[in-house]
Coordinates of C-alpha atoms and ligand atoms in Angstrom, one line a residue:
M1 CA -27.2 4.8 6.8
K2 CA -25.8 4.5 3.2
I3 CA -22.1 4.2 2.7
I4 CA -20.1 4.1 -0.5
S5 CA -16.6 2.9 -0.1
V6 CA -14.1 3.7 -2.9
V7 CA -11.1 1.6 -4.0
G8 CA -8.9 2.4 -7.0
A9 CA -5.3 1.0 -6.8
R10 CA -3.5 -1.8 -5.3
P11 CA -2.7 -0.4 -1.8
N12 CA -6.5 0.2 -1.3
F13 CA -7.6 -3.3 -1.6
M14 CA -6.0 -4.7 1.5
K15 CA -7.3 -1.7 3.5
I16 CA -10.9 -2.1 2.4
A17 CA -11.1 -5.9 3.0
P18 CA -11.5 -5.6 6.9
F19 CA -13.8 -2.7 6.6
I20 CA -16.2 -4.5 4.5
R21 CA -16.0 -7.6 6.8
E22 CA -16.9 -5.2 9.6
I23 CA -20.0 -3.9 7.9
T24 CA -21.2 -7.4 7.2
H25 CA -20.7 -8.4 10.9
Y26 CA -22.5 -5.2 12.0
N27 CA -25.5 -5.9 9.9
K28 CA -25.7 -9.5 11.0
N29 CA -25.7 -8.4 14.6
H30 CA -28.2 -5.7 14.0
S31 CA -30.6 -7.7 11.9
N32 CA -33.3 -7.2 14.5
Y33 CA -33.2 -3.4 14.1
N34 CA -34.0 -3.1 10.4
N35 CA -34.1 0.5 10.4
Y36 CA -30.4 0.7 11.2
L37 CA -28.9 -1.6 8.8
L38 CA -26.0 -0.3 6.8
D39 CA -26.4 -0.1 3.1
H40 CA -23.0 -0.5 1.6
I41 CA -21.8 -0.1 -2.0
L42 CA -18.3 -0.7 -3.1
V43 CA -17.0 1.4 -6.1
H44 CA -13.9 0.5 -7.9
T45 CA -12.6 3.3 -10.0
G46 CA -10.4 0.9 -12.1
Q47 CA -7.3 2.8 -11.8
H48 CA -5.5 -0.5 -11.5
Y49 CA -7.1 -3.0 -13.7
D50 CA -4.6 -6.0 -14.4
D51 CA -5.7 -9.2 -12.8
R52 CA -2.5 -9.2 -10.9
M53 CA -2.7 -5.5 -9.7
S54 CA -6.5 -5.8 -8.8
K55 CA -8.6 -9.0 -9.3
S56 CA -6.2 -11.3 -7.5
F57 CA -6.6 -9.2 -4.2
F58 CA -10.3 -9.4 -4.4
K59 CA -10.1 -13.1 -4.6
A60 CA -7.5 -13.7 -2.0
L61 CA -8.9 -11.3 0.5
D62 CA -12.5 -12.2 0.1
I63 CA -13.6 -8.8 -1.1
P64 CA -17.0 -9.0 -2.7
E65 CA -17.0 -8.0 -6.4
A66 CA -17.4 -4.1 -6.7
N67 CA -21.0 -3.1 -7.2
I68 CA -19.8 -0.4 -9.7
N69 CA -16.6 -0.3 -11.7
L70 CA -15.8 3.1 -13.3
G71 CA -13.3 1.6 -15.7
I72 CA -10.9 4.5 -15.5
G73 CA -7.5 2.8 -16.2
S74 CA -4.1 4.3 -16.9
G75 CA -3.4 7.8 -18.0
S76 CA -1.9 11.1 -16.8
H77 CA -2.8 12.3 -13.3
A78 CA -5.2 14.9 -14.7
Y79 CA -6.9 12.2 -16.8
Q80 CA -7.2 9.8 -14.0
V81 CA -8.6 12.4 -11.6
G82 CA -10.8 14.1 -14.1
T83 CA -12.5 11.0 -15.6
T84 CA -12.9 9.6 -12.1
M85 CA -14.7 12.8 -11.0
I86 CA -17.0 12.8 -14.0
E87 CA -18.0 9.2 -13.5
F88 CA -18.2 9.3 -9.7
E89 CA -20.5 12.2 -9.9
K90 CA -23.1 10.1 -11.7
V91 CA -22.8 7.4 -9.0
L92 CA -23.4 10.0 -6.3
E93 CA -26.4 11.5 -8.1
K94 CA -28.0 8.1 -8.4
E95 CA -27.2 6.6 -5.1
K96 CA -27.3 9.6 -2.8
P97 CA -25.1 8.2 0.0
D98 CA -24.7 9.6 3.6
W99 CA -21.0 8.9 3.6
I100 CA -18.3 8.1 1.3
V101 CA -15.2 6.3 2.6
V102 CA -11.8 6.8 0.9
L103 CA -8.5 5.1 1.7
G104 CA -4.8 6.2 1.5
D105 CA -3.5 8.5 -1.0
V106 CA -4.0 7.4 -4.5
N107 CA -5.6 9.5 -7.3
S108 CA -8.9 7.9 -6.8
T109 CA -8.9 9.0 -3.2
L110 CA -8.4 12.6 -4.2
A111 CA -11.0 12.5 -7.1
C112 CA -13.8 10.9 -5.1
S113 CA -13.4 13.1 -2.1
V114 CA -13.5 16.2 -4.0
T115 CA -16.6 15.1 -6.0
A116 CA -18.5 14.0 -2.8
K117 CA -17.8 17.2 -1.0
K118 CA -19.1 19.2 -3.9
Q119 CA -22.3 17.1 -3.6
N120 CA -22.4 17.7 0.1
V121 CA -21.8 14.2 0.9
K122 CA -19.8 13.4 4.1
V123 CA -16.3 12.1 3.6
C124 CA -14.4 9.7 5.8
H125 CA -10.7 9.3 5.2
I126 CA -9.0 6.2 6.5
E127 CA -5.3 6.7 6.9
A128 CA -5.6 10.4 7.4
G129 CA -2.7 12.7 8.5
L130 CA 0.2 11.1 6.9
R131 CA 2.6 13.7 5.7
S132 CA 5.9 13.5 3.7
N133 CA 6.1 17.3 3.4
D134 CA 7.3 16.6 -0.1
M135 CA 5.1 18.4 -2.6
T136 CA 6.7 16.8 -5.6
M137 CA 5.0 13.5 -4.6
P138 CA 1.6 13.2 -6.2
E139 CA 0.5 11.2 -3.1
E140 CA 1.3 14.1 -0.8
I141 CA -1.1 16.4 -2.9
N142 CA -3.7 13.7 -2.7
R143 CA -3.3 13.3 1.1
L144 CA -3.4 17.1 1.7
V145 CA -6.6 17.7 -0.3
T146 CA -8.5 14.8 0.9
D147 CA -7.7 15.7 4.6
R148 CA -8.7 19.3 4.1
L149 CA -12.1 18.2 2.8
S150 CA -12.9 15.2 5.1
D151 CA -15.5 15.3 7.9
L152 CA -14.0 12.4 9.7
L153 CA -10.2 11.8 9.8
L154 CA -9.2 8.3 10.9
T155 CA -5.4 8.1 11.7
P156 CA -3.0 5.3 11.9
D157 CA -0.7 6.8 14.6
E158 CA -0.3 9.8 17.0
I159 CA 2.2 11.6 14.7
S160 CA -0.6 11.8 12.1
V161 CA -3.0 13.3 14.7
K162 CA -0.3 15.9 15.5
N163 CA 0.1 16.7 11.8
L164 CA -3.6 17.5 11.4
L165 CA -3.8 19.5 14.6
N166 CA -0.8 21.6 13.4
E167 CA -2.7 22.2 10.2
G168 CA -5.7 23.5 12.1
V169 CA -8.0 20.6 11.7
D170 CA -10.8 20.6 14.4
K171 CA -9.9 17.9 16.9
R172 CA -13.4 16.6 17.0
K173 CA -13.1 15.4 13.4
I174 CA -9.9 13.4 14.1
K175 CA -10.0 9.8 15.5
F176 CA -6.9 7.8 16.3
V177 CA -8.0 4.3 15.2
G178 CA -4.6 2.5 14.2
N179 CA -3.5 0.9 11.0
I180 CA -6.2 -0.9 9.1
M181 CA -3.7 -2.7 6.9
I182 CA -2.4 -4.6 9.9
D183 CA -5.9 -6.1 10.3
T184 CA -5.4 -7.7 6.9
L185 CA -1.8 -8.8 7.8
E186 CA -2.9 -10.5 11.0
A187 CA -6.0 -12.1 9.3
N188 CA -3.7 -13.7 6.7
R189 CA -0.5 -14.4 8.6
K190 CA -1.1 -18.1 9.1
K191 CA -2.3 -18.6 5.6
A192 CA 0.9 -17.0 4.4
E193 CA 3.2 -18.9 6.8
A194 CA 1.9 -22.2 5.2
L195 CA 3.1 -21.2 1.7
N196 CA 6.2 -22.5 0.1
I197 CA 8.7 -20.1 -1.2
P198 CA 10.1 -22.1 -4.2
E199 CA 6.5 -22.7 -5.4
I200 CA 5.8 -18.9 -5.2
I201 CA 8.9 -18.2 -7.3
E202 CA 8.1 -21.0 -9.8
S203 CA 4.5 -19.7 -10.4
N204 CA 5.3 -16.1 -10.7
L205 CA 8.7 -15.9 -12.5
F206 CA 8.5 -13.7 -15.7
K207 CA 8.7 -16.3 -18.4
D208 CA 11.8 -14.5 -19.9
G209 CA 13.6 -14.5 -16.6
S210 CA 13.4 -18.0 -15.6
Y211 CA 16.0 -20.0 -17.5
N212 CA 18.7 -22.0 -15.6
R213 CA 17.7 -20.8 -12.1
N214 CA 18.0 -22.9 -9.0
Y215 CA 15.5 -21.5 -6.3
N216 CA 14.8 -24.7 -4.4
N217 CA 17.2 -24.0 -1.7
I218 CA 16.6 -20.3 -1.1
D219 CA 16.1 -19.6 2.5
E220 CA 17.8 -16.2 3.1
F221 CA 17.1 -13.6 0.5
V222 CA 16.6 -9.9 -0.1
L223 CA 13.1 -8.7 -1.1
M224 CA 12.9 -5.9 -3.5
T225 CA 10.2 -3.6 -4.8
L226 CA 10.3 -0.3 -6.6
H227 CA 7.6 1.8 -8.3
R228 CA 7.8 5.6 -7.4
P229 CA 8.3 7.8 -10.3
S230 CA 11.1 9.6 -8.5
N231 CA 13.1 6.2 -8.5
V232 CA 11.9 4.4 -11.7
D233 CA 11.3 7.3 -14.2
D234 CA 14.9 8.8 -14.2
K235 CA 17.5 6.6 -15.7
S236 CA 20.5 8.4 -14.0
L237 CA 19.0 7.3 -10.7
L238 CA 17.7 3.9 -11.5
M239 CA 20.9 2.7 -13.3
P240 CA 23.4 3.0 -10.3
I241 CA 20.7 1.1 -8.2
I242 CA 20.5 -1.7 -10.7
D243 CA 24.3 -1.7 -10.9
L244 CA 24.6 -2.0 -7.1
L245 CA 22.2 -4.9 -7.2
T246 CA 23.9 -6.9 -9.9
S247 CA 27.5 -6.1 -9.0
E248 CA 27.3 -6.5 -5.2
I249 CA 24.1 -7.2 -3.4
A250 CA 23.0 -10.2 -5.5
D251 CA 26.4 -11.8 -4.8
Q252 CA 25.7 -11.7 -1.1
L253 CA 22.1 -13.0 -1.1
P254 CA 19.4 -13.9 -3.8
I255 CA 17.2 -11.0 -4.7
I256 CA 13.5 -11.6 -5.2
W257 CA 11.8 -8.7 -7.1
P258 CA 8.1 -8.7 -7.8
V259 CA 8.1 -5.9 -10.4
H260 CA 5.5 -3.2 -10.7
P261 CA 4.3 -2.5 -14.2
R262 CA 5.7 1.0 -14.2
A263 CA 9.1 -0.2 -13.0
K264 CA 9.0 -3.0 -15.7
K265 CA 8.2 -0.6 -18.4
Q266 CA 11.1 1.8 -17.4
L267 CA 13.7 -1.0 -16.9
E268 CA 13.0 -2.1 -20.4
N269 CA 13.1 1.6 -21.8
F270 CA 16.4 2.1 -20.2
G271 CA 17.9 -1.2 -21.3
L272 CA 18.3 -2.4 -17.6
W273 CA 15.9 -5.3 -17.7
E274 CA 18.5 -7.6 -19.5
Q275 CA 21.1 -6.8 -16.9
L276 CA 18.9 -7.9 -14.1
R277 CA 17.5 -10.9 -15.9
N278 CA 21.0 -12.1 -16.7
H279 CA 22.1 -12.3 -13.1
K280 CA 21.7 -15.9 -11.7
N281 CA 20.8 -14.6 -8.3
V282 CA 18.1 -12.2 -9.2
F283 CA 14.6 -13.5 -9.5
L284 CA 12.2 -11.2 -11.4
L285 CA 8.6 -12.0 -10.6
E286 CA 5.1 -10.7 -11.9
P287 CA 3.3 -8.5 -9.2
L288 CA 2.4 -10.9 -6.4
G289 CA -0.8 -11.7 -4.6
Y290 CA -1.2 -10.4 -1.1
I291 CA -0.6 -13.6 0.7
E292 CA 2.4 -14.6 -1.4
M293 CA 3.9 -11.3 -0.8
L294 CA 3.3 -11.4 3.0
K295 CA 5.1 -14.9 3.0
L296 CA 8.1 -13.4 1.3
N297 CA 8.2 -10.5 3.7
I298 CA 7.9 -12.8 6.7
N299 CA 11.0 -14.8 5.5
A300 CA 13.0 -12.0 3.9
R301 CA 16.4 -11.1 5.5
V302 CA 16.2 -7.6 4.3
M303 CA 13.6 -5.6 2.3
L304 CA 14.6 -2.9 -0.2
T305 CA 11.7 -0.9 -1.1
D306 CA 10.1 2.6 -1.8
S307 CA 6.6 1.4 -0.8
G308 CA 5.0 3.0 2.3
G309 CA 2.8 0.0 3.0
L310 CA 5.7 -2.6 2.9
Q311 CA 7.5 -0.2 5.4
E312 CA 4.6 -0.6 7.7
E313 CA 4.3 -4.3 7.3
C314 CA 8.1 -4.8 7.8
N315 CA 7.6 -3.0 11.2
V316 CA 5.1 -5.6 12.3
L317 CA 7.0 -8.6 10.9
N318 CA 10.4 -7.2 12.2
T319 CA 12.0 -7.3 8.7
P320 CA 14.8 -4.8 8.4
C321 CA 13.7 -2.3 5.7
L322 CA 16.0 -0.1 3.7
T323 CA 13.6 2.6 2.2
L324 CA 14.7 3.9 -1.0
R325 CA 13.4 7.5 -0.4
W326 CA 14.6 10.7 1.3
N327 CA 11.5 11.2 3.2
T328 CA 8.6 9.2 4.5
E329 CA 5.0 10.0 5.4
R330 CA 5.3 7.2 7.9
P331 CA 7.9 8.3 10.4
V332 CA 6.5 5.9 13.0
T333 CA 8.3 3.1 11.2
L334 CA 11.8 4.7 11.3
R335 CA 14.5 3.2 13.4
E336 CA 14.9 6.5 15.4
N337 CA 11.2 6.1 16.4
G338 CA 11.4 2.5 17.3
G339 CA 10.7 0.9 13.9
V340 CA 12.8 -1.1 11.4
S341 CA 13.0 1.3 8.5
V342 CA 16.0 3.4 7.4
L343 CA 15.9 6.1 4.7
V344 CA 18.6 5.5 2.3
G345 CA 17.2 7.5 -0.7
N346 CA 19.2 6.6 -3.8
D347 CA 22.7 7.0 -2.2
I348 CA 24.5 4.0 -3.3
N349 CA 27.1 4.2 -0.5
L350 CA 24.4 4.6 2.1
I351 CA 22.3 1.6 0.7
K352 CA 25.5 -0.5 0.8
R353 CA 26.4 0.7 4.4
E354 CA 22.9 0.0 5.7
F355 CA 22.7 -3.3 4.0
Y356 CA 25.8 -4.6 5.6
N357 CA 24.7 -3.0 8.9
V358 CA 21.4 -4.9 9.1
M359 CA 23.1 -8.1 8.0
K360 CA 25.3 -7.9 11.0
N361 CA 23.2 -6.1 13.7
K362 CA 19.7 -7.2 14.7
Y363 CA 17.0 -4.5 15.4
K364 CA 13.8 -5.2 17.2
A365 CA 10.8 -3.3 16.3
R366 CA 8.3 -1.7 18.5
V367 CA 4.8 -2.1 17.1
P368 CA 2.9 1.1 17.2
E369 CA -0.2 1.3 19.3
F370 CA -3.5 0.1 17.9
W371 CA -1.7 -1.8 15.1
D372 CA -3.5 -4.8 16.5
G373 CA -5.7 -6.2 13.8
Q374 CA -8.7 -4.4 15.2
T375 CA -8.8 -1.1 13.4
A376 CA -11.7 -1.7 11.1
G377 CA -14.0 -2.0 14.0
R378 CA -12.9 1.4 15.4
C379 CA -13.4 2.9 11.9
L380 CA -16.9 1.8 11.6
K381 CA -17.7 2.8 15.2
S382 CA -16.4 6.3 14.4
I383 CA -18.7 6.6 11.4
I384 CA -21.8 5.3 13.2
E385 CA -21.1 7.5 16.3
Y386 CA -20.3 10.5 14.2
K387 CA -21.8 13.8 15.6
Q388 CA -21.5 16.9 13.5
Ligands
UD1_1 C1 -0.4 4.1 -7.7 C2 -0.5 5.1 -6.6 C3 0.7 4.8 -5.6 C4 0.6 3.5 -5.1 C5 0.7 2.6 -6.3 C6 0.8 1.1 -5.9 C7 -1.3 7.3 -7.4 C8 -0.9 8.7 -7.7 N1 -0.3 6.5 -7.2 O1 0.9 4.3 -8.4 O2 0.4 5.9 -4.6 O3 1.7 3.2 -4.2 O4 -0.3 2.7 -7.2 O5 0.8 0.2 -6.9 O6 -2.5 7.0 -7.3 N2 -0.4 -0.4 -14.9 C9 -0.6 -1.6 -15.4 N3 -1.6 -2.4 -14.7 C10 -2.3 -1.9 -13.8 C11 -2.0 -0.6 -13.4 C12 -1.1 0.1 -13.8 O7 0.1 -2.0 -16.4 O8 -3.2 -2.6 -13.3 C13 0.7 0.5 -15.5 C14 0.1 1.7 -16.2 O9 0.6 1.5 -17.6 C15 0.6 2.9 -15.6 C16 1.6 2.4 -14.6 O10 1.5 1.1 -14.4 O11 1.3 3.7 -16.6 C17 1.4 3.2 -13.3 O12 0.1 3.1 -12.8 P1 -0.7 4.3 -12.1 O13 -2.1 4.0 -11.9 O14 -0.3 5.6 -12.8 O15 -0.1 4.5 -10.7 P2 1.0 3.6 -9.9 O16 2.4 4.0 -10.4 O17 0.8 2.3 -9.9

């Protein structure tokens, strides 16, 4: 059986690592049955291309170098999807796989699943069934189209199974396998725990943000990330958040913020970068490697983020998470469902109120079923045992 797995952007890399490990493991254990070895090809679309957004993850997570890199890079959504389709079609024509495996909800996921389906290649979607019901999110469109086309939909939780059934997906196509990202978290937890926070800060501070800072005694801190267009592309929404951070939150606790390239660009465009940089308790870092970020998450007092993946990781690490969005495709992480995440959108008063609430009150997360570090095995088994 020939499988092509596709990765494109940062949140894909931690999900593919355990899947590839599982394929290697399978082939080792089936080497006596040559006719049933899995032939695996890894395609990187190149949507994320910086060392810090891509290469560092391959290295830290032991992902073999991609067999094929499509070199797509930045651009509008139509550009990214269109050029990925054109290039991926050539790969399919040459390689003629039985399956393609796509992950998550990035532009590469959408582009490759559409291209594969048009070539009659079976599509397996890992992390199927998540829904924010917000059609202004590019990721929601990517999720809907990919799930509509997929032959095998592997879901991280039971809510996602229900979403798919409600949309009329044939239940034989759906398998509840758990959260593959947690495989990577568990595989790297010990390594992360051994890291040293001042060293992480020292080696990742933006050169222009590093003067006169004392970070040797930081033990309690807020961990912050922001990258969604809905938060960072609109000055009237971003400015009040930055004001809140610099006029109140950073006076309570140091803020460590690994800055996504899109957020950095917009903070500079809107003249907000200096305001952050000048606060002595704000530490602006380059995008971090997986294990460094995991270490910070393990130790953070509070997370402020608009990332879906971090919401999930907080749930396993029991880090209170203020989610700077008005909806989530991952309701299983919400406090009302036993998780640690609270939706605070961009309402400054709500962010403040929840910040002081989680500083005062402890919440204990319930880890969802099958978020146990063993999901990749269930994914591969579902593909191998697939019956039309
Ligand atoms: C993408 C995903 C999003 C995911 C996020 C995580 C889509 C629609 N969005 O958003 O779901 O949560 O990745 O990181 O696929 N850039 C660099 N270096 C890089 C990559 C990007 O500088 O390696 C810059 C580019 O200038 C670009 C901007 O960052 O303009 C945004 O990159 P883009 O690929 O459009 O998507 P993300 O916002 O990162």
